[in-house]
mmCIF file of C-alpha atoms and ligand atoms in Angstrom:
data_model
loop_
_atom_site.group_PDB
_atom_site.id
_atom_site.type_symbol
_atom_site.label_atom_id
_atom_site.label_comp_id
_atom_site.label_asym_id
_atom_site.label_seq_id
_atom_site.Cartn_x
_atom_site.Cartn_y
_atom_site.Cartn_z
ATOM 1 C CA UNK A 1 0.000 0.000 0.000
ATOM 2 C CA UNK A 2 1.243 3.311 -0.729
ATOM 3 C CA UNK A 3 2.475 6.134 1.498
ATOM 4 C CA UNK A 4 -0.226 8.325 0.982
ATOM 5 C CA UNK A 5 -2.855 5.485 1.765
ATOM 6 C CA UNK A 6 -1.401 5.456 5.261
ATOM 7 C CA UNK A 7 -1.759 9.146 5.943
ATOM 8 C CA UNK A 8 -5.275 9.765 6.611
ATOM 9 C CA UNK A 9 -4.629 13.161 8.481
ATOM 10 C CA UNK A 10 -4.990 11.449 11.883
ATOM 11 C CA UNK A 11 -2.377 10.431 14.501
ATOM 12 C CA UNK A 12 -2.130 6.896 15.476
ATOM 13 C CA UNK A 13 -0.667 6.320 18.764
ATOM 14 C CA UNK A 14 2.574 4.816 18.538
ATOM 15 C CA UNK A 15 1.903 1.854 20.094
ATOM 16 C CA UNK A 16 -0.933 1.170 17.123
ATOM 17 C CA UNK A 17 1.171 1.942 14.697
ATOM 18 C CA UNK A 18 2.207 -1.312 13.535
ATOM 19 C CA UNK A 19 -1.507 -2.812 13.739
ATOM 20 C CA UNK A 20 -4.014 0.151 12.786
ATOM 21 C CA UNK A 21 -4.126 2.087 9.704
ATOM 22 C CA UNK A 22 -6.809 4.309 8.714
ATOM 23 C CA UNK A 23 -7.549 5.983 5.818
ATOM 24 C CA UNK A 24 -10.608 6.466 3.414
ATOM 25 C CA UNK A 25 -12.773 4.286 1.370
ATOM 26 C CA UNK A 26 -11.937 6.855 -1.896
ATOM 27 C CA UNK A 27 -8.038 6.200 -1.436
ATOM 28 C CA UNK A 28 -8.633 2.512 -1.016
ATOM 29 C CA UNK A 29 -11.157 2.058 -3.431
ATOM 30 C CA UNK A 30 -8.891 3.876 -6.304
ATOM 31 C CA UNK A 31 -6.138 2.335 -5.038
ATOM 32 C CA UNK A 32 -7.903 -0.918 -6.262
ATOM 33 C CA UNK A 33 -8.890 0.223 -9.137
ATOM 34 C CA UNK A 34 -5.874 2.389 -10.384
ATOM 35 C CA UNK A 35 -3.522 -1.010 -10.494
ATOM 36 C CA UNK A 36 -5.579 -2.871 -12.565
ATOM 37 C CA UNK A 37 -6.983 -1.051 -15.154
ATOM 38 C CA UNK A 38 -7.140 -3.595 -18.269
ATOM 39 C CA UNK A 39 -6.719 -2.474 -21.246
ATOM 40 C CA UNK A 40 -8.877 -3.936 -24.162
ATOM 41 C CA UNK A 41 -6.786 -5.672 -26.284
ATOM 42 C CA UNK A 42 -7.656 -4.097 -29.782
ATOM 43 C CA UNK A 43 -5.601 -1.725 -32.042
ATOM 44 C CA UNK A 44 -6.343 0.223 -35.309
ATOM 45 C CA UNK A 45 -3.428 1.139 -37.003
ATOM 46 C CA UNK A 46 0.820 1.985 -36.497
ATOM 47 C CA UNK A 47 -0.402 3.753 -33.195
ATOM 48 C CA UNK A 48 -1.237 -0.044 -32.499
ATOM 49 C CA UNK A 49 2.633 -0.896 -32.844
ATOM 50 C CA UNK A 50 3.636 1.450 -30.523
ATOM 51 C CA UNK A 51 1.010 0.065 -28.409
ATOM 52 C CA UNK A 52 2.462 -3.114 -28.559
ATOM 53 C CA UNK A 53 6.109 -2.229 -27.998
ATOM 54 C CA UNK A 54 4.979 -0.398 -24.657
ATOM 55 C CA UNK A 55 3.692 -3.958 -23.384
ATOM 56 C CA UNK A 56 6.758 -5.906 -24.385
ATOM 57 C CA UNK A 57 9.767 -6.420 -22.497
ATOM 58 C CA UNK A 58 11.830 -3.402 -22.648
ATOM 59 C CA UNK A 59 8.620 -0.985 -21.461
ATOM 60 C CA UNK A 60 6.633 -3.209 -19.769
ATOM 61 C CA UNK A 61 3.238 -1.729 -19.143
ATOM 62 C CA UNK A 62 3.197 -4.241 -16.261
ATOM 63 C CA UNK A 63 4.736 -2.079 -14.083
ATOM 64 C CA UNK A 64 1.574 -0.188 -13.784
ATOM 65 C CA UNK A 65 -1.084 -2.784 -13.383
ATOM 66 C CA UNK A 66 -1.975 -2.967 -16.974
ATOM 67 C CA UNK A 67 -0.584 -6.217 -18.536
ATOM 68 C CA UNK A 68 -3.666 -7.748 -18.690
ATOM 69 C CA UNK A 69 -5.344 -6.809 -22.060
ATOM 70 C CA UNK A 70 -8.719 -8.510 -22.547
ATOM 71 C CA UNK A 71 -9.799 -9.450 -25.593
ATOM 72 C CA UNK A 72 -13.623 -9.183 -24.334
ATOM 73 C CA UNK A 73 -15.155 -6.036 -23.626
ATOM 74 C CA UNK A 74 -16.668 -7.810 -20.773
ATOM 75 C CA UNK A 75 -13.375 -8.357 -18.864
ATOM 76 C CA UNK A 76 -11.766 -4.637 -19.634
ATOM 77 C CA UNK A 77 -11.761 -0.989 -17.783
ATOM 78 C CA UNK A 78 -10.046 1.219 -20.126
ATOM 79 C CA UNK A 79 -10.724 1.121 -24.114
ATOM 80 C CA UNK A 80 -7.429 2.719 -25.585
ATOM 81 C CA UNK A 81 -7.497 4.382 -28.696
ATOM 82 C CA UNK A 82 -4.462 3.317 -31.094
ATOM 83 C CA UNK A 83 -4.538 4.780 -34.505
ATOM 84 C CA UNK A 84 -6.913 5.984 -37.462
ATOM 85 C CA UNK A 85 -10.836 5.621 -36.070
ATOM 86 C CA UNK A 86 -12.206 5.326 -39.770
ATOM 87 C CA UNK A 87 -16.196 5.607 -40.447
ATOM 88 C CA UNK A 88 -16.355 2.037 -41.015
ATOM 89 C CA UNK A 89 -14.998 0.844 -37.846
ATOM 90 C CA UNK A 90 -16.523 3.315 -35.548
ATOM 91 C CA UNK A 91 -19.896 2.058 -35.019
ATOM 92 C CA UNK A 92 -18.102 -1.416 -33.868
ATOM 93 C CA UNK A 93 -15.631 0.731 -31.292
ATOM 94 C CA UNK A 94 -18.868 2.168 -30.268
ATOM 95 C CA UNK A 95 -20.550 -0.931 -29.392
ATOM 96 C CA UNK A 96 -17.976 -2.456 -27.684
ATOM 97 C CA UNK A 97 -17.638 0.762 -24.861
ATOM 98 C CA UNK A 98 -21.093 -0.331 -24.376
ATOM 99 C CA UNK A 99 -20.282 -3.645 -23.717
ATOM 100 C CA UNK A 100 -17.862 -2.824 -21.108
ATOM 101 C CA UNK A 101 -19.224 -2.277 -17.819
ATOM 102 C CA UNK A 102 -18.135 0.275 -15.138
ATOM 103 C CA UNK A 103 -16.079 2.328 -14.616
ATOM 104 C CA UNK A 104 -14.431 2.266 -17.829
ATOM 105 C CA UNK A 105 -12.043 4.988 -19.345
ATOM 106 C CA UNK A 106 -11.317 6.141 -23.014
ATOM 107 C CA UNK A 107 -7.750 6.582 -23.947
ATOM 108 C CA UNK A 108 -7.194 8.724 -27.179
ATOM 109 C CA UNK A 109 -3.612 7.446 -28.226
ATOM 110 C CA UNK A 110 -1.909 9.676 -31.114
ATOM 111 C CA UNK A 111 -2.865 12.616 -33.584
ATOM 112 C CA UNK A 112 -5.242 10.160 -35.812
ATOM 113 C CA UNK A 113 -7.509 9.541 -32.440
ATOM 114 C CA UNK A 114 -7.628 12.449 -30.960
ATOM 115 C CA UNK A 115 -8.425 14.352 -34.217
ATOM 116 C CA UNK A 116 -8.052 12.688 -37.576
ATOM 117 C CA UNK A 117 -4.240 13.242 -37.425
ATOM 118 C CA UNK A 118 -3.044 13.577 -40.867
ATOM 119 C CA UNK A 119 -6.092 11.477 -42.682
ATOM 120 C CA UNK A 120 -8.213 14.774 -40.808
ATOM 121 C CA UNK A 121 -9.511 15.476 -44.410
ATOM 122 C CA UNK A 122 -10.446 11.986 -45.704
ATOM 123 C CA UNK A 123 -13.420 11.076 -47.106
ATOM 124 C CA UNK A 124 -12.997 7.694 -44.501
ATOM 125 C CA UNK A 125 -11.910 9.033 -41.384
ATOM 126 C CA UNK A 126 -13.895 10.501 -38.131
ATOM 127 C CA UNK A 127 -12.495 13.488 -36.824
ATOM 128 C CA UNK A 128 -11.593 12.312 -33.452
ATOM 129 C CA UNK A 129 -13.243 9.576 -31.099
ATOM 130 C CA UNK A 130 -14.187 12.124 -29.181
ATOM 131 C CA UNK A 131 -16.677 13.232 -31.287
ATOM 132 C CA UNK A 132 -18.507 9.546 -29.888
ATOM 133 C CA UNK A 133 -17.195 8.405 -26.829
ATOM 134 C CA UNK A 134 -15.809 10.387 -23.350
ATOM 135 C CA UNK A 135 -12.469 10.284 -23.677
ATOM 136 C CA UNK A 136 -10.361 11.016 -20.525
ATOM 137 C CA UNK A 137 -6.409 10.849 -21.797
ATOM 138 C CA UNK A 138 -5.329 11.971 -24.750
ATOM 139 C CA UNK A 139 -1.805 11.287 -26.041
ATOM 140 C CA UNK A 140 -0.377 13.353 -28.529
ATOM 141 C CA UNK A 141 2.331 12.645 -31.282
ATOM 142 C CA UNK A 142 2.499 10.287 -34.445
ATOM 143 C CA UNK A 143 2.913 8.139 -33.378
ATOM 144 C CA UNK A 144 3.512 8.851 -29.037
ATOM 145 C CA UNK A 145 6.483 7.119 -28.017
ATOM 146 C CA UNK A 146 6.109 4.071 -25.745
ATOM 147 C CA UNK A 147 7.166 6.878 -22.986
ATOM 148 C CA UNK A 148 4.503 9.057 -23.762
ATOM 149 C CA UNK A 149 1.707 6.687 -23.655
ATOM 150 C CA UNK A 150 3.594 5.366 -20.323
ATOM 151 C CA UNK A 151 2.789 8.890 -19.239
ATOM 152 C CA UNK A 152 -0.942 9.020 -20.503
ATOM 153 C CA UNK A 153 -1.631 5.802 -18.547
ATOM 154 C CA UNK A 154 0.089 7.332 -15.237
ATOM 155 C CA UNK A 155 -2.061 10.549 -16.352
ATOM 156 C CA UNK A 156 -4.766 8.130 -16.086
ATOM 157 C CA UNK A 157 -4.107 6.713 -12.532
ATOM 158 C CA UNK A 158 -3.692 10.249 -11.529
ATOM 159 C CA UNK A 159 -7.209 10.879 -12.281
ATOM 160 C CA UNK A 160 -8.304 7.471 -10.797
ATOM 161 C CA UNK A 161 -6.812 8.658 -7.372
ATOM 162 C CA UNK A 162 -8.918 11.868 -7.521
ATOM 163 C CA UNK A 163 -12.008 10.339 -8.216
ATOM 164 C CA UNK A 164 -14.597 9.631 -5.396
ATOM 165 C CA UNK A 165 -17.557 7.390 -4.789
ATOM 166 C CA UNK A 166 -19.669 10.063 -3.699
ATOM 167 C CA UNK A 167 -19.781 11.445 -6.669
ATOM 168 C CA UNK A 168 -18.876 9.045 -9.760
ATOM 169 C CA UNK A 169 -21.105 8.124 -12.869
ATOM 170 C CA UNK A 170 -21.133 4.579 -12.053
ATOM 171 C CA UNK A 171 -22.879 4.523 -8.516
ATOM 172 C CA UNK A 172 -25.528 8.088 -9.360
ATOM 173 C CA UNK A 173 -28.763 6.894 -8.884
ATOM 174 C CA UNK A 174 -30.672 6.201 -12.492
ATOM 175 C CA UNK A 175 -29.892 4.044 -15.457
ATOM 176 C CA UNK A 176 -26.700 4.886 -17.416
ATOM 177 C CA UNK A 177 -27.227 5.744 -20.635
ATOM 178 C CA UNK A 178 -25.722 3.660 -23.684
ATOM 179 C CA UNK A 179 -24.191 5.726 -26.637
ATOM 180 C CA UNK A 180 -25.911 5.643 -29.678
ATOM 181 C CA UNK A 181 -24.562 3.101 -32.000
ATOM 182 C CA UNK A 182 -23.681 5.138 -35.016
ATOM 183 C CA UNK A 183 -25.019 3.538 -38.566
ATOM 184 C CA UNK A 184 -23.043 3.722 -41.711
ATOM 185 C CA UNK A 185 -25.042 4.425 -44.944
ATOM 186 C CA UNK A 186 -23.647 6.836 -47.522
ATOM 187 C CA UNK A 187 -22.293 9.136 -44.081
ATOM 188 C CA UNK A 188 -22.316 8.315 -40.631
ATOM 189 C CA UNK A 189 -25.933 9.403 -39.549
ATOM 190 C CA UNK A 190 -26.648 9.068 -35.689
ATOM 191 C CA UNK A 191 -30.006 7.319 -34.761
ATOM 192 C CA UNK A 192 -31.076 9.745 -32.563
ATOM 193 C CA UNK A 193 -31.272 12.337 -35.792
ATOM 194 C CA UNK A 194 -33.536 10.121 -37.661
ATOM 195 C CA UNK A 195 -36.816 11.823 -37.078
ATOM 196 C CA UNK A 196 -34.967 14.666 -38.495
ATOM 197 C CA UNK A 197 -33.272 12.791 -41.240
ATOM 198 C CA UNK A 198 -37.377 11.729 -42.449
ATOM 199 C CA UNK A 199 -39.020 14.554 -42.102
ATOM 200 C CA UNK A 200 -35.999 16.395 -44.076
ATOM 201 C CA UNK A 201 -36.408 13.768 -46.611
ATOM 202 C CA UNK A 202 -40.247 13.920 -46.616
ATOM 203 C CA UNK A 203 -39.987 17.570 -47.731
ATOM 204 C CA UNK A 204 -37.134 17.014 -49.893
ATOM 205 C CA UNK A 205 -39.962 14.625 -51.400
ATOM 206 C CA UNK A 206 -43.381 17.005 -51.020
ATOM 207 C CA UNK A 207 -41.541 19.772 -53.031
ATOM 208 C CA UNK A 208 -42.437 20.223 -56.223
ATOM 209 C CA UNK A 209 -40.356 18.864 -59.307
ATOM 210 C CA UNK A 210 -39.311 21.688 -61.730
ATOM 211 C CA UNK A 211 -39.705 20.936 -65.541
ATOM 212 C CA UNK A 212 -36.878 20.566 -67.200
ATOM 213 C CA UNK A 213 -36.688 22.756 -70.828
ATOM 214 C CA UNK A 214 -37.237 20.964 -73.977
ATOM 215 C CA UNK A 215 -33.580 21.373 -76.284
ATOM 216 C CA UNK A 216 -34.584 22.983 -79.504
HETATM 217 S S1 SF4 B 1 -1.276 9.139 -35.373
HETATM 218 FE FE1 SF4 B 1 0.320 8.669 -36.885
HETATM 219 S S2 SF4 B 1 1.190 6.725 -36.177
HETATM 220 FE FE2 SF4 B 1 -0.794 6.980 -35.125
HETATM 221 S S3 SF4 B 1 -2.281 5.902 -36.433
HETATM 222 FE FE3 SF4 B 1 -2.240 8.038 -37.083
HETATM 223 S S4 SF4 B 1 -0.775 8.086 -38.787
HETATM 224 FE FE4 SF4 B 1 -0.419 6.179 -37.632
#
């Protein structure tokens, strides 16, 4: 258990010292929680490489409490972003956060994630997964270095340690609500434009055809 675990802000007597510790459910709770955050084990493009090196040998995401990548949504707390989010795949990344349960993080690894990167202007490519999902970290570069997404996931903890249960998504009273699946016709439409997307399409319809000029 960490240092700061054991200081609560009270004195133990000295003579407790060795047998009582106090501190609060938040600290021990994201304690918990900030060593085993599992990655799902997923990856979209070179970001994904870089991904990869950080949990090999010589970086060792380990360390940190993160070796375990899932492939199940089921099994995994943290859904990190690596590389191009194209229109095609997003409504998949979107159903899987939805399949993870709480809590559950969003990691934006590299420029392509956290805003299209240099594919920004492609006919293919969403503009950031933010545009869909919370994200908490983002990591910038392209692709970040094994050290910088090191430092996104510590970013991560950090933010883990200042949560508390009082106040978290997971445990307000309520359903949750799921994210909108996003379909994929000729564009990305989201369902919950559709009665828009009709009536548009209903007037587009109604309105009345001009005739076109006879050649002479
Ligand atoms: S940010 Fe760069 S390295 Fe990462 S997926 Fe995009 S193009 Fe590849």
């Amino acid at each position: 258990m960490t240092e700061d675990v054991n200081k609560p802000g009270y004195e133990i007597p000295p003579e407790l010292s060795n047998t009582v510790k106090i501190t609060t459910l938040d600290r021990i709770y994201n304690w918990g929680r900030r060593y085993s955050a599992w990655p799902m084990m997923f990856g979209l493009a070179c970001c994904a490489i870089e991904m990869i090196a950080t949990a090999a040998s010589r970086f060792d995401f380990s360390r940190f409490g993160m070796e375990i990548m899932r492939p199940s949504p089921r099994q995994a707390d943290m859904m990190l972003v690596s590389g191009t989010v194209t229109k095609k795949m997003i409504p998949q990344i979107v159903r899987l956060y939805n399949q993870m349960p709480e809590p559950k993080y969003v990691v934006s690894m590299g420029a392509c994630a956290s805003g299209g990167g240099p594919f920004k202007e492609g006919y293919n490519v969403v503009s950031g997964i933010d545009k869909f999902l919370p994200v908490d970290v983002y990591i910038p570069g392209c692709p970040p270095t094994p050290q910088a997404l090191l430092h996104g996931l510590i970013t991560l903890q950090e933010m883990i340690d200042n949560q508390s249960i009082k106040n978290v998504r997971w445990y307000q009273k309520g359903d949750l609500e799921e994210i909108p699946v996003p379909v994929l016709g000729p564009d990305l439409m989201d369902p919950r434009d559709f009665p828009k997307i009709k009536e548009l399409s209903l007037m587009k319809t109604e309105e009345p055809v001009e005739p076109v000029a006879e050649e002479a």
